[in-house]
Short mmCIF file of C-alpha atoms in Angstrom, two decimals:
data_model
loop_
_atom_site.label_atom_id
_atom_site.label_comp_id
_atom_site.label_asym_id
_atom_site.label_seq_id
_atom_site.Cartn_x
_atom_site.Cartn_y
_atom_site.Cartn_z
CA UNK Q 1 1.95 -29.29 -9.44
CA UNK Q 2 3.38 -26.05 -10.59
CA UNK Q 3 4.73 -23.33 -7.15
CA UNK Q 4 3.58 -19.78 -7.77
CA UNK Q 5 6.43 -18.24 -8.72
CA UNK Q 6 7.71 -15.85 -5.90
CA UNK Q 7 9.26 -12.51 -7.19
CA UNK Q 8 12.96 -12.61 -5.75
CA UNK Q 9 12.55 -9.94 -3.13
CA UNK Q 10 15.05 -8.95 -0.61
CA UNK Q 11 18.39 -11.02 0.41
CA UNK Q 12 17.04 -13.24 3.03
CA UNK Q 13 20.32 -11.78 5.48
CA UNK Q 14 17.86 -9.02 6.11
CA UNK Q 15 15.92 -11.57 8.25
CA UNK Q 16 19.42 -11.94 10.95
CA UNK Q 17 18.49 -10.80 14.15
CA UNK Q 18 15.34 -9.61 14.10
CA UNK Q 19 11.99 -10.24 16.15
CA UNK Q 20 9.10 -12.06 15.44
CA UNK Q 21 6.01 -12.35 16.82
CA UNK Q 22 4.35 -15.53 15.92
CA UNK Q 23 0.53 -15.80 17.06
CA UNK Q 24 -0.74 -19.50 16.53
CA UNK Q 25 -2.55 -21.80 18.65
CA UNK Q 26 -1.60 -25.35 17.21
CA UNK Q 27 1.30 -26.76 18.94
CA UNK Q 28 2.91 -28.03 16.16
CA UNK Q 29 2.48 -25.32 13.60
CA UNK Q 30 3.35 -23.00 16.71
CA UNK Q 31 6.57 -25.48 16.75
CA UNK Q 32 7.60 -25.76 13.01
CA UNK Q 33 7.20 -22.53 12.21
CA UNK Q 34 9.47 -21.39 14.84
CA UNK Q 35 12.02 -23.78 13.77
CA UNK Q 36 11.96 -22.83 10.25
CA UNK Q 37 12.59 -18.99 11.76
CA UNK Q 38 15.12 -20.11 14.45
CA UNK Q 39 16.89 -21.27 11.38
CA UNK Q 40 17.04 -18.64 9.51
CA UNK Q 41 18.55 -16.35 12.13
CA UNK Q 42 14.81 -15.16 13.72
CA UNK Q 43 13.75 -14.77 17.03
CA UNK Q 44 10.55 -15.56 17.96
CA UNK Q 45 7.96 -15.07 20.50
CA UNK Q 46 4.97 -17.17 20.60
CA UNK Q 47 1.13 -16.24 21.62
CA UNK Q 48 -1.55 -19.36 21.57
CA UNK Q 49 -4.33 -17.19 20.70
CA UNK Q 50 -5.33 -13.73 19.20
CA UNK Q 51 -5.33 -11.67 22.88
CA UNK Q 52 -1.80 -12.98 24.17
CA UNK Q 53 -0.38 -11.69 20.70
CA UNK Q 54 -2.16 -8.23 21.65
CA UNK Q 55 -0.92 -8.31 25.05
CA UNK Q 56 3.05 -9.87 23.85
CA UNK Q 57 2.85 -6.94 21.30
CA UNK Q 58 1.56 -4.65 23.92
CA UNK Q 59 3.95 -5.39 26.57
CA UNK Q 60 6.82 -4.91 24.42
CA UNK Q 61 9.37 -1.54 23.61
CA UNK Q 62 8.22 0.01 20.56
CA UNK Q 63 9.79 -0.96 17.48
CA UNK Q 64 10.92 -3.79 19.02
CA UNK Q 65 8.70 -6.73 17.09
CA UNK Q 66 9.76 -6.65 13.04
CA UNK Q 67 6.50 -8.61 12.43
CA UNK Q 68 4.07 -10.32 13.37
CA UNK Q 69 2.51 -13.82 12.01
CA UNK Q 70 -0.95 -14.14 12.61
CA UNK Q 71 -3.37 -17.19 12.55
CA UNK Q 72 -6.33 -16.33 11.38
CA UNK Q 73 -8.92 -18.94 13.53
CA UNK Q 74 -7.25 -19.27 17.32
CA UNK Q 75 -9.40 -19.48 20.07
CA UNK Q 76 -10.16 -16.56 22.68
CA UNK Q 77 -9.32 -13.58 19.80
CA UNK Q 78 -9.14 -14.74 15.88
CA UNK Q 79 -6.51 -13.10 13.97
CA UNK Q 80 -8.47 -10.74 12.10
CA UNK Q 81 -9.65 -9.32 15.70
CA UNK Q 82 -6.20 -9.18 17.44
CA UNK Q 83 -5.26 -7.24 13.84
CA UNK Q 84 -7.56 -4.72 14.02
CA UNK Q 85 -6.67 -4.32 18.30
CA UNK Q 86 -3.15 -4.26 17.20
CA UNK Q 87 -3.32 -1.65 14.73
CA UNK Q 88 -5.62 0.40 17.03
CA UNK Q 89 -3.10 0.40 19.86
CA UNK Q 90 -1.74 4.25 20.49
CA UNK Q 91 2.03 4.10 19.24
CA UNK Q 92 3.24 4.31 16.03
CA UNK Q 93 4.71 0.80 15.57
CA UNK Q 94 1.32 -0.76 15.99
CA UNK Q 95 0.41 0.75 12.42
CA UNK Q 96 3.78 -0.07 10.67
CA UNK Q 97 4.25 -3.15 11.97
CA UNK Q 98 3.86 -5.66 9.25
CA UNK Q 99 1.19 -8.19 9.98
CA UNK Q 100 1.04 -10.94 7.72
CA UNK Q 101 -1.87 -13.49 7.69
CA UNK Q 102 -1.32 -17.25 7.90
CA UNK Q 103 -4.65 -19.43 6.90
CA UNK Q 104 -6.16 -22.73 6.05
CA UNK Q 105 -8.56 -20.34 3.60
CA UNK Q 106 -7.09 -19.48 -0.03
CA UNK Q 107 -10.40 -17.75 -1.22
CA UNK Q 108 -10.22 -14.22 -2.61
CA UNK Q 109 -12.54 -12.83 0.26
CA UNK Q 110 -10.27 -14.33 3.03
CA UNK Q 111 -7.64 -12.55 1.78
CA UNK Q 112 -9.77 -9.23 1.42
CA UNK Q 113 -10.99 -9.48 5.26
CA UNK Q 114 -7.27 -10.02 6.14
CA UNK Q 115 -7.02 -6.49 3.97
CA UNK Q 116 -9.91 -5.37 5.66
CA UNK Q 117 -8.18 -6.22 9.66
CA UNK Q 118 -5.03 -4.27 8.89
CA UNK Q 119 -2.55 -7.17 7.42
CA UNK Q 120 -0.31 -6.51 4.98
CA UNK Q 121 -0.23 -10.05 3.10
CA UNK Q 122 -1.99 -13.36 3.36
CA UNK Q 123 -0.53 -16.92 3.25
CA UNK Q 124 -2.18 -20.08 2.47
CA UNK Q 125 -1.34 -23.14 4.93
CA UNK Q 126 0.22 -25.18 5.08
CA UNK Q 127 2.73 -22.41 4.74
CA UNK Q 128 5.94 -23.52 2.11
CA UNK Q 129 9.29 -21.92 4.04
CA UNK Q 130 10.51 -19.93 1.05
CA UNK Q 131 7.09 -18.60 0.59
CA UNK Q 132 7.34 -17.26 4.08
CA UNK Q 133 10.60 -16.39 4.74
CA UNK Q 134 10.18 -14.76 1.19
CA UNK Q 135 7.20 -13.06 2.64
CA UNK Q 136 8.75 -11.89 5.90
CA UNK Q 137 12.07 -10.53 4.17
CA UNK Q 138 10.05 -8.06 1.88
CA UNK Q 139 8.05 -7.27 4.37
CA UNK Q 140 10.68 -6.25 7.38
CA UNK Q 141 12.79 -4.78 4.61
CA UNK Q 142 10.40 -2.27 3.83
CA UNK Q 143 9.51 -1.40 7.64
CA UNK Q 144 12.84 -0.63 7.81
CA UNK Q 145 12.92 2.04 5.56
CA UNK Q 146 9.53 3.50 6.99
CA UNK Q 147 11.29 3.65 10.21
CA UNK Q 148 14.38 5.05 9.24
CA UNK Q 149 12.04 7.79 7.80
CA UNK Q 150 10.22 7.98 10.99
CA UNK Q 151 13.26 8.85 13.11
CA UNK Q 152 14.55 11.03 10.49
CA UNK Q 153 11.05 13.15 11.19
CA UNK Q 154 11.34 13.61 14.42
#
């Protein structure tokens, strides 16, 4: 089988020290995934279901979370819920923050209802590492700019 080719997006050394926020109820995804971001110089905080990732998100300083991993079916809140509560909350990080998808569901109307919820990309699981530290590299690298601009407004 032929990988999608992934554009070569920014050096993976912007990943070093920053935060995570990984929302996914399986133990062992919930496990794997955190070693695979441990490793790469992440740290990450863990929610079992859609409302403990509002409340982790919530409960922490603004700015403080890089991005956020989100399953899509968890018990209690689904990911496309806790999205849409995330991006609703009233500080600016909660609509910057990047948000990025992680399902079992490939189909081209998954991916639009992750659109739809507020996320900013959509991965297919099982999740390949490169594809997601790929993903998450892009994706915090470009926060970072918006919130450089954001302090540089204010």
């Amino acid at each position: 089988s032929v990988d999608p080719v992934i554009e070569p997006v920014a050096d993976l050394a912007v990943l070093d020290g920053h935060r995570v926020l990984l929302c996914e109820d399986n133990p062992l995804n919930q496990e794997i995934t955190t070693a695979v971001l441990e490793m790469r110089g992440l740290s990450v905080l863990t929610a079992s279901d859609g409302q403990q990732g509002i409340e982790q998100f919530e409960a922490s300083e603004p700015y403080a979370i890089d991005a956020i991993l989100m399953d899509i079916r968890m018990p209690v809140l689904d990911g496309l819920a806790a999205a849409q509560a995330i991006r609703r909350l009233p500080r600016s990080d909660a609509h910057q923050v990047p948000i990025i998808a992680l399902s079992a569901n490939a189909f081209k109307e998954d991916v639009t209802k992750s659109q739809a919820a507020g996320m900013n990309a959509h991965l297919t699981k099982p999740v390949e590492p490169k594809a997601l530290l790929q993903c998450l590299a892009h994706h915090i690298a470009v926060y970072e700019q918006v919130r450089e601009n954001t302090r540089e407004d204010s």
